[in-house]
């Protein structure tokens, strides 16, 4: 097993929840509930842009600051957008890209996802690239084809060294916020396929180093089995990341791997 080559990452995705003034209290609770030693596991909290300052000003060494979106543009006339440089200035270390909710609600295309990945890497921020199939695609047995297409598109134009700095999150759309988790076998099958694709395109050295996460109704009860899979290196957690005790349980399971 090659898990020792890569970092376990447990990333919370708060989506559009909580307020900036609730950040400090949550982080204090989470710190108190997390294992004393994270054993190399990275804990990330991806909060709305309005909460980033509150989170980064806590200067926690154990909880990395994550954003949920970035502009594909560098600067200029893009009202309402936030650049990678602005995120960097707030000590943001990770940023979710291409979440299915943004692909749906904001019509984010593969081309935009790829531009955002480049913008982030350029500023030294780790993109957490989300890919996933719909229920219809799964039922029509198009899952692996669709995932391969999304991964290829998101990484297009990157060299191997840049790919090594990316994180990929497999999030089946039908499992997000539905309470319907992929089985450990289903999740591992896709994460393995992603790693195989990285191996054929960028080589074994790179594919061994890229962390691949699972997301979609992960919680304190189902996390251990999912995180124990050989190609699942962590989780992207929505609903359960809003409850400090539950999130800490997932962190503990990640540290145990
Ligand atoms: P969920 O969300 O854990 O609430 O299903 C995961 C995600 O959308 O990142």
mmCIF file of C-alpha atoms and ligand atoms in Angstrom:
data_model
loop_
_atom_site.group_PDB
_atom_site.id
_atom_site.type_symbol
_atom_site.label_atom_id
_atom_site.label_comp_id
_atom_site.label_asym_id
_atom_site.label_seq_id
_atom_site.Cartn_x
_atom_site.Cartn_y
_atom_site.Cartn_z
ATOM 1 C CA UNK A 1 0.000 0.000 0.000
ATOM 2 C CA UNK A 2 1.274 3.434 -0.924
ATOM 3 C CA UNK A 3 -0.657 5.553 1.528
ATOM 4 C CA UNK A 4 2.544 6.511 3.300
ATOM 5 C CA UNK A 5 3.538 8.602 0.286
ATOM 6 C CA UNK A 6 0.634 10.987 0.628
ATOM 7 C CA UNK A 7 -1.011 13.221 3.109
ATOM 8 C CA UNK A 8 -4.342 12.427 4.696
ATOM 9 C CA UNK A 9 -6.558 15.487 4.354
ATOM 10 C CA UNK A 10 -9.794 15.990 6.246
ATOM 11 C CA UNK A 11 -11.467 19.062 4.788
ATOM 12 C CA UNK A 12 -14.719 20.590 6.002
ATOM 13 C CA UNK A 13 -16.913 22.416 3.507
ATOM 14 C CA UNK A 14 -19.173 24.799 5.369
ATOM 15 C CA UNK A 15 -20.938 25.831 2.138
ATOM 16 C CA UNK A 16 -23.203 28.852 2.807
ATOM 17 C CA UNK A 17 -23.599 28.294 6.534
ATOM 18 C CA UNK A 18 -22.712 29.965 9.839
ATOM 19 C CA UNK A 19 -21.523 33.563 10.287
ATOM 20 C CA UNK A 20 -18.028 35.054 10.640
ATOM 21 C CA UNK A 21 -18.579 35.685 14.359
ATOM 22 C CA UNK A 22 -19.247 31.981 14.932
ATOM 23 C CA UNK A 23 -15.851 30.923 13.584
ATOM 24 C CA UNK A 24 -13.802 31.426 16.757
ATOM 25 C CA UNK A 25 -16.138 29.447 19.011
ATOM 26 C CA UNK A 26 -16.318 26.591 16.526
ATOM 27 C CA UNK A 27 -12.550 26.408 16.141
ATOM 28 C CA UNK A 28 -12.063 26.382 19.909
ATOM 29 C CA UNK A 29 -14.516 23.497 20.223
ATOM 30 C CA UNK A 30 -12.919 21.632 17.357
ATOM 31 C CA UNK A 31 -9.413 22.072 18.745
ATOM 32 C CA UNK A 32 -10.599 20.697 22.068
ATOM 33 C CA UNK A 33 -12.239 17.668 20.435
ATOM 34 C CA UNK A 34 -9.486 16.748 17.925
ATOM 35 C CA UNK A 35 -6.832 14.169 18.802
ATOM 36 C CA UNK A 36 -3.752 15.667 20.487
ATOM 37 C CA UNK A 37 -1.520 14.387 17.699
ATOM 38 C CA UNK A 38 -2.725 14.671 14.113
ATOM 39 C CA UNK A 39 0.054 12.319 12.949
ATOM 40 C CA UNK A 40 0.635 14.190 9.715
ATOM 41 C CA UNK A 41 -3.064 14.454 8.857
ATOM 42 C CA UNK A 42 -4.044 17.908 7.542
ATOM 43 C CA UNK A 43 -7.252 19.431 8.838
ATOM 44 C CA UNK A 44 -8.782 22.109 6.637
ATOM 45 C CA UNK A 45 -11.855 24.265 7.072
ATOM 46 C CA UNK A 46 -13.276 25.665 3.810
ATOM 47 C CA UNK A 47 -15.443 28.566 4.866
ATOM 48 C CA UNK A 48 -17.373 31.245 2.930
ATOM 49 C CA UNK A 49 -15.229 34.184 1.759
ATOM 50 C CA UNK A 50 -16.747 36.437 4.427
ATOM 51 C CA UNK A 51 -15.418 34.112 7.164
ATOM 52 C CA UNK A 52 -11.852 33.782 5.874
ATOM 53 C CA UNK A 53 -10.411 36.701 7.813
ATOM 54 C CA UNK A 54 -11.904 35.475 11.084
ATOM 55 C CA UNK A 55 -10.443 32.019 10.509
ATOM 56 C CA UNK A 56 -7.003 33.104 9.352
ATOM 57 C CA UNK A 57 -6.622 35.632 12.188
ATOM 58 C CA UNK A 58 -6.855 32.740 14.678
ATOM 59 C CA UNK A 59 -3.489 31.612 13.275
ATOM 60 C CA UNK A 60 -4.178 28.000 14.143
ATOM 61 C CA UNK A 61 -1.292 25.706 13.346
ATOM 62 C CA UNK A 62 -3.587 22.690 13.419
ATOM 63 C CA UNK A 63 -6.422 23.931 11.210
ATOM 64 C CA UNK A 64 -5.581 25.204 7.729
ATOM 65 C CA UNK A 65 -7.646 27.922 6.099
ATOM 66 C CA UNK A 66 -9.623 26.855 3.037
ATOM 67 C CA UNK A 67 -11.807 28.790 0.590
ATOM 68 C CA UNK A 68 -14.740 27.502 -1.461
ATOM 69 C CA UNK A 69 -14.194 29.373 -4.704
ATOM 70 C CA UNK A 70 -11.791 31.652 -6.567
ATOM 71 C CA UNK A 71 -11.936 33.769 -9.702
ATOM 72 C CA UNK A 72 -10.215 32.428 -12.779
ATOM 73 C CA UNK A 73 -9.042 35.983 -13.492
ATOM 74 C CA UNK A 74 -5.997 37.605 -11.967
ATOM 75 C CA UNK A 75 -7.460 41.034 -11.192
ATOM 76 C CA UNK A 76 -9.499 43.849 -12.672
ATOM 77 C CA UNK A 77 -13.081 44.492 -13.679
ATOM 78 C CA UNK A 78 -14.816 41.416 -12.232
ATOM 79 C CA UNK A 79 -17.286 42.770 -9.704
ATOM 80 C CA UNK A 80 -17.967 40.416 -6.831
ATOM 81 C CA UNK A 81 -15.091 38.080 -7.602
ATOM 82 C CA UNK A 82 -12.162 37.151 -5.351
ATOM 83 C CA UNK A 83 -8.700 36.479 -6.753
ATOM 84 C CA UNK A 84 -6.157 33.843 -5.783
ATOM 85 C CA UNK A 85 -3.807 36.616 -4.689
ATOM 86 C CA UNK A 86 -6.444 37.951 -2.268
ATOM 87 C CA UNK A 87 -6.876 34.457 -0.837
ATOM 88 C CA UNK A 88 -3.120 34.052 -0.494
ATOM 89 C CA UNK A 89 -2.946 37.322 1.413
ATOM 90 C CA UNK A 90 -5.363 35.825 3.968
ATOM 91 C CA UNK A 91 -3.159 32.739 4.403
ATOM 92 C CA UNK A 92 -5.573 30.524 2.507
ATOM 93 C CA UNK A 93 -3.830 27.203 1.834
ATOM 94 C CA UNK A 94 -6.567 25.218 0.067
ATOM 95 C CA UNK A 95 -9.472 26.107 -2.200
ATOM 96 C CA UNK A 96 -12.327 23.940 -3.464
ATOM 97 C CA UNK A 97 -12.759 24.107 -7.243
ATOM 98 C CA UNK A 98 -15.543 22.738 -9.418
ATOM 99 C CA UNK A 99 -17.886 21.644 -6.656
ATOM 100 C CA UNK A 100 -21.015 20.160 -8.239
ATOM 101 C CA UNK A 101 -23.141 22.847 -6.592
ATOM 102 C CA UNK A 102 -21.127 25.526 -8.399
ATOM 103 C CA UNK A 103 -21.205 23.566 -11.655
ATOM 104 C CA UNK A 104 -25.006 23.438 -11.303
ATOM 105 C CA UNK A 105 -25.939 26.766 -9.693
ATOM 106 C CA UNK A 106 -23.255 28.924 -11.314
ATOM 107 C CA UNK A 107 -22.815 27.101 -14.612
ATOM 108 C CA UNK A 108 -19.140 26.530 -13.899
ATOM 109 C CA UNK A 109 -17.642 24.748 -16.907
ATOM 110 C CA UNK A 110 -14.634 22.417 -17.123
ATOM 111 C CA UNK A 111 -12.764 25.230 -18.830
ATOM 112 C CA UNK A 112 -13.421 27.568 -15.894
ATOM 113 C CA UNK A 113 -12.416 24.838 -13.454
ATOM 114 C CA UNK A 114 -9.122 24.384 -15.285
ATOM 115 C CA UNK A 115 -8.435 28.151 -15.283
ATOM 116 C CA UNK A 116 -9.164 28.334 -11.559
ATOM 117 C CA UNK A 117 -6.788 25.439 -10.844
ATOM 118 C CA UNK A 118 -4.018 27.328 -12.694
ATOM 119 C CA UNK A 119 -4.787 30.590 -10.870
ATOM 120 C CA UNK A 120 -4.500 28.843 -7.504
ATOM 121 C CA UNK A 121 -1.327 26.900 -8.277
ATOM 122 C CA UNK A 122 0.255 30.100 -9.490
ATOM 123 C CA UNK A 123 -0.205 31.581 -6.000
ATOM 124 C CA UNK A 124 0.851 28.431 -4.153
ATOM 125 C CA UNK A 125 -2.672 27.473 -3.024
ATOM 126 C CA UNK A 126 -3.692 23.813 -3.212
ATOM 127 C CA UNK A 127 -6.796 23.262 -5.345
ATOM 128 C CA UNK A 128 -9.240 20.617 -4.133
ATOM 129 C CA UNK A 129 -10.740 19.633 -7.481
ATOM 130 C CA UNK A 130 -14.220 18.094 -7.227
ATOM 131 C CA UNK A 131 -15.456 15.544 -9.727
ATOM 132 C CA UNK A 132 -18.483 13.282 -9.608
ATOM 133 C CA UNK A 133 -21.229 11.618 -11.574
ATOM 134 C CA UNK A 134 -24.979 12.123 -11.361
ATOM 135 C CA UNK A 135 -27.298 9.275 -10.453
ATOM 136 C CA UNK A 136 -28.384 9.030 -14.073
ATOM 137 C CA UNK A 137 -24.766 8.666 -15.227
ATOM 138 C CA UNK A 138 -24.164 5.967 -12.612
ATOM 139 C CA UNK A 139 -27.259 4.045 -13.653
ATOM 140 C CA UNK A 140 -26.202 4.232 -17.290
ATOM 141 C CA UNK A 141 -22.741 2.931 -16.298
ATOM 142 C CA UNK A 142 -21.049 6.114 -17.436
ATOM 143 C CA UNK A 143 -19.367 6.860 -14.099
ATOM 144 C CA UNK A 144 -15.746 6.094 -14.935
ATOM 145 C CA UNK A 145 -15.939 7.707 -18.357
ATOM 146 C CA UNK A 146 -17.422 10.887 -16.904
ATOM 147 C CA UNK A 147 -14.897 11.076 -14.057
ATOM 148 C CA UNK A 148 -11.986 10.558 -16.460
ATOM 149 C CA UNK A 149 -13.311 13.374 -18.626
ATOM 150 C CA UNK A 150 -13.668 15.779 -15.681
ATOM 151 C CA UNK A 151 -10.223 14.979 -14.246
ATOM 152 C CA UNK A 152 -8.519 15.342 -17.637
ATOM 153 C CA UNK A 153 -10.249 18.663 -18.252
ATOM 154 C CA UNK A 154 -9.387 20.056 -14.821
ATOM 155 C CA UNK A 155 -5.706 19.126 -15.171
ATOM 156 C CA UNK A 156 -5.333 20.094 -18.813
ATOM 157 C CA UNK A 157 -2.296 22.220 -19.455
ATOM 158 C CA UNK A 158 -0.568 21.327 -16.175
ATOM 159 C CA UNK A 159 2.827 19.695 -16.031
ATOM 160 C CA UNK A 160 3.520 16.729 -13.754
ATOM 161 C CA UNK A 161 4.966 18.889 -10.982
ATOM 162 C CA UNK A 162 1.810 21.020 -10.942
ATOM 163 C CA UNK A 163 -0.413 17.929 -10.906
ATOM 164 C CA UNK A 164 1.491 16.680 -7.859
ATOM 165 C CA UNK A 165 0.360 19.806 -6.008
ATOM 166 C CA UNK A 166 -3.352 19.160 -6.662
ATOM 167 C CA UNK A 167 -5.878 17.312 -4.528
ATOM 168 C CA UNK A 168 -8.794 15.524 -6.183
ATOM 169 C CA UNK A 169 -12.104 14.932 -4.428
ATOM 170 C CA UNK A 170 -14.455 12.284 -5.753
ATOM 171 C CA UNK A 171 -17.952 13.437 -4.849
ATOM 172 C CA UNK A 172 -20.811 11.508 -6.446
ATOM 173 C CA UNK A 173 -23.536 14.118 -6.970
ATOM 174 C CA UNK A 174 -26.215 11.708 -5.738
ATOM 175 C CA UNK A 175 -24.418 11.329 -2.402
ATOM 176 C CA UNK A 176 -23.996 15.026 -1.594
ATOM 177 C CA UNK A 177 -26.243 16.233 1.202
ATOM 178 C CA UNK A 178 -28.594 13.313 0.658
ATOM 179 C CA UNK A 179 -27.540 11.036 3.485
ATOM 180 C CA UNK A 180 -26.915 8.435 0.783
ATOM 181 C CA UNK A 181 -23.208 7.609 0.982
ATOM 182 C CA UNK A 182 -21.373 5.641 -1.690
ATOM 183 C CA UNK A 183 -20.367 2.250 -0.347
ATOM 184 C CA UNK A 184 -16.687 1.920 0.472
ATOM 185 C CA UNK A 185 -16.388 -0.362 -2.574
ATOM 186 C CA UNK A 186 -18.026 2.137 -4.940
ATOM 187 C CA UNK A 187 -15.882 5.004 -3.648
ATOM 188 C CA UNK A 188 -12.661 2.984 -3.811
ATOM 189 C CA UNK A 189 -13.403 1.820 -7.365
ATOM 190 C CA UNK A 190 -13.569 5.407 -8.617
ATOM 191 C CA UNK A 191 -10.640 6.701 -6.530
ATOM 192 C CA UNK A 192 -8.519 3.806 -7.801
ATOM 193 C CA UNK A 193 -9.536 4.605 -11.395
ATOM 194 C CA UNK A 194 -8.514 8.248 -10.886
ATOM 195 C CA UNK A 195 -5.115 7.161 -9.562
ATOM 196 C CA UNK A 196 -4.645 4.786 -12.489
ATOM 197 C CA UNK A 197 -5.406 7.607 -14.867
ATOM 198 C CA UNK A 198 -2.858 9.833 -13.135
ATOM 199 C CA UNK A 199 -0.331 6.997 -13.389
ATOM 200 C CA UNK A 200 -0.745 6.533 -17.128
ATOM 201 C CA UNK A 201 -0.647 10.268 -17.838
ATOM 202 C CA UNK A 202 1.926 11.545 -15.334
ATOM 203 C CA UNK A 203 3.805 8.473 -14.088
ATOM 204 C CA UNK A 204 3.825 6.314 -10.961
ATOM 205 C CA UNK A 205 5.766 8.791 -8.853
ATOM 206 C CA UNK A 206 3.134 11.498 -9.283
ATOM 207 C CA UNK A 207 0.113 9.209 -8.960
ATOM 208 C CA UNK A 208 1.457 7.872 -5.664
ATOM 209 C CA UNK A 209 1.670 11.382 -4.258
ATOM 210 C CA UNK A 210 -1.661 12.963 -5.180
ATOM 211 C CA UNK A 211 -4.195 12.825 -2.343
ATOM 212 C CA UNK A 212 -7.628 11.668 -3.476
ATOM 213 C CA UNK A 213 -10.532 12.399 -1.141
ATOM 214 C CA UNK A 214 -14.067 11.063 -0.956
ATOM 215 C CA UNK A 215 -17.011 13.378 -0.311
ATOM 216 C CA UNK A 216 -20.746 12.825 -0.057
ATOM 217 C CA UNK A 217 -22.609 12.292 3.225
ATOM 218 C CA UNK A 218 -19.452 11.249 5.076
ATOM 219 C CA UNK A 219 -20.065 11.262 8.818
ATOM 220 C CA UNK A 220 -18.689 10.011 12.114
ATOM 221 C CA UNK A 221 -20.229 6.585 11.608
ATOM 222 C CA UNK A 222 -19.263 5.751 8.020
ATOM 223 C CA UNK A 223 -15.883 7.539 7.823
ATOM 224 C CA UNK A 224 -13.655 4.768 9.185
ATOM 225 C CA UNK A 225 -14.558 2.264 6.478
ATOM 226 C CA UNK A 226 -14.233 4.829 3.691
ATOM 227 C CA UNK A 227 -10.921 6.204 4.951
ATOM 228 C CA UNK A 228 -9.501 2.690 5.298
ATOM 229 C CA UNK A 229 -9.682 2.135 1.518
ATOM 230 C CA UNK A 230 -6.250 2.018 -0.154
ATOM 231 C CA UNK A 231 -6.916 4.865 -2.592
ATOM 232 C CA UNK A 232 -8.983 7.142 -0.353
ATOM 233 C CA UNK A 233 -6.690 9.605 1.381
ATOM 234 C CA UNK A 234 -9.205 11.729 3.220
ATOM 235 C CA UNK A 235 -12.606 13.352 3.052
ATOM 236 C CA UNK A 236 -14.433 16.461 1.919
ATOM 237 C CA UNK A 237 -17.183 16.856 4.448
ATOM 238 C CA UNK A 238 -20.223 19.111 4.178
ATOM 239 C CA UNK A 239 -23.031 18.696 6.709
ATOM 240 C CA UNK A 240 -20.959 16.848 9.303
ATOM 241 C CA UNK A 241 -18.287 19.593 9.302
ATOM 242 C CA UNK A 242 -20.774 22.007 10.866
ATOM 243 C CA UNK A 243 -20.780 19.988 14.092
ATOM 244 C CA UNK A 244 -17.422 20.176 15.840
ATOM 245 C CA UNK A 245 -17.773 16.862 17.683
ATOM 246 C CA UNK A 246 -18.762 14.965 14.548
ATOM 247 C CA UNK A 247 -16.028 16.587 12.482
ATOM 248 C CA UNK A 248 -13.446 15.771 15.170
ATOM 249 C CA UNK A 249 -14.546 12.122 14.981
ATOM 250 C CA UNK A 250 -13.750 12.101 11.259
ATOM 251 C CA UNK A 251 -10.390 13.775 11.945
ATOM 252 C CA UNK A 252 -9.632 11.044 14.487
ATOM 253 C CA UNK A 253 -10.473 8.352 11.912
ATOM 254 C CA UNK A 254 -8.181 10.060 9.378
ATOM 255 C CA UNK A 255 -5.333 10.172 11.893
ATOM 256 C CA UNK A 256 -5.770 6.465 12.583
ATOM 257 C CA UNK A 257 -5.032 5.592 8.937
HETATM 258 P P1 LIG B 1 -22.121 16.447 2.421
HETATM 259 O O1 LIG B 1 -21.376 17.456 1.392
HETATM 260 O O2 LIG B 1 -21.051 15.887 3.318
HETATM 261 O O3 LIG B 1 -23.096 17.334 3.180
HETATM 262 O O4 LIG B 1 -22.784 15.412 1.615
HETATM 263 C C1 LIG B 1 -20.122 17.156 0.860
HETATM 264 C C2 LIG B 1 -19.715 18.228 -0.096
HETATM 265 O O5 LIG B 1 -20.571 18.731 -0.825
HETATM 266 O O6 LIG B 1 -18.534 18.621 -0.166
#
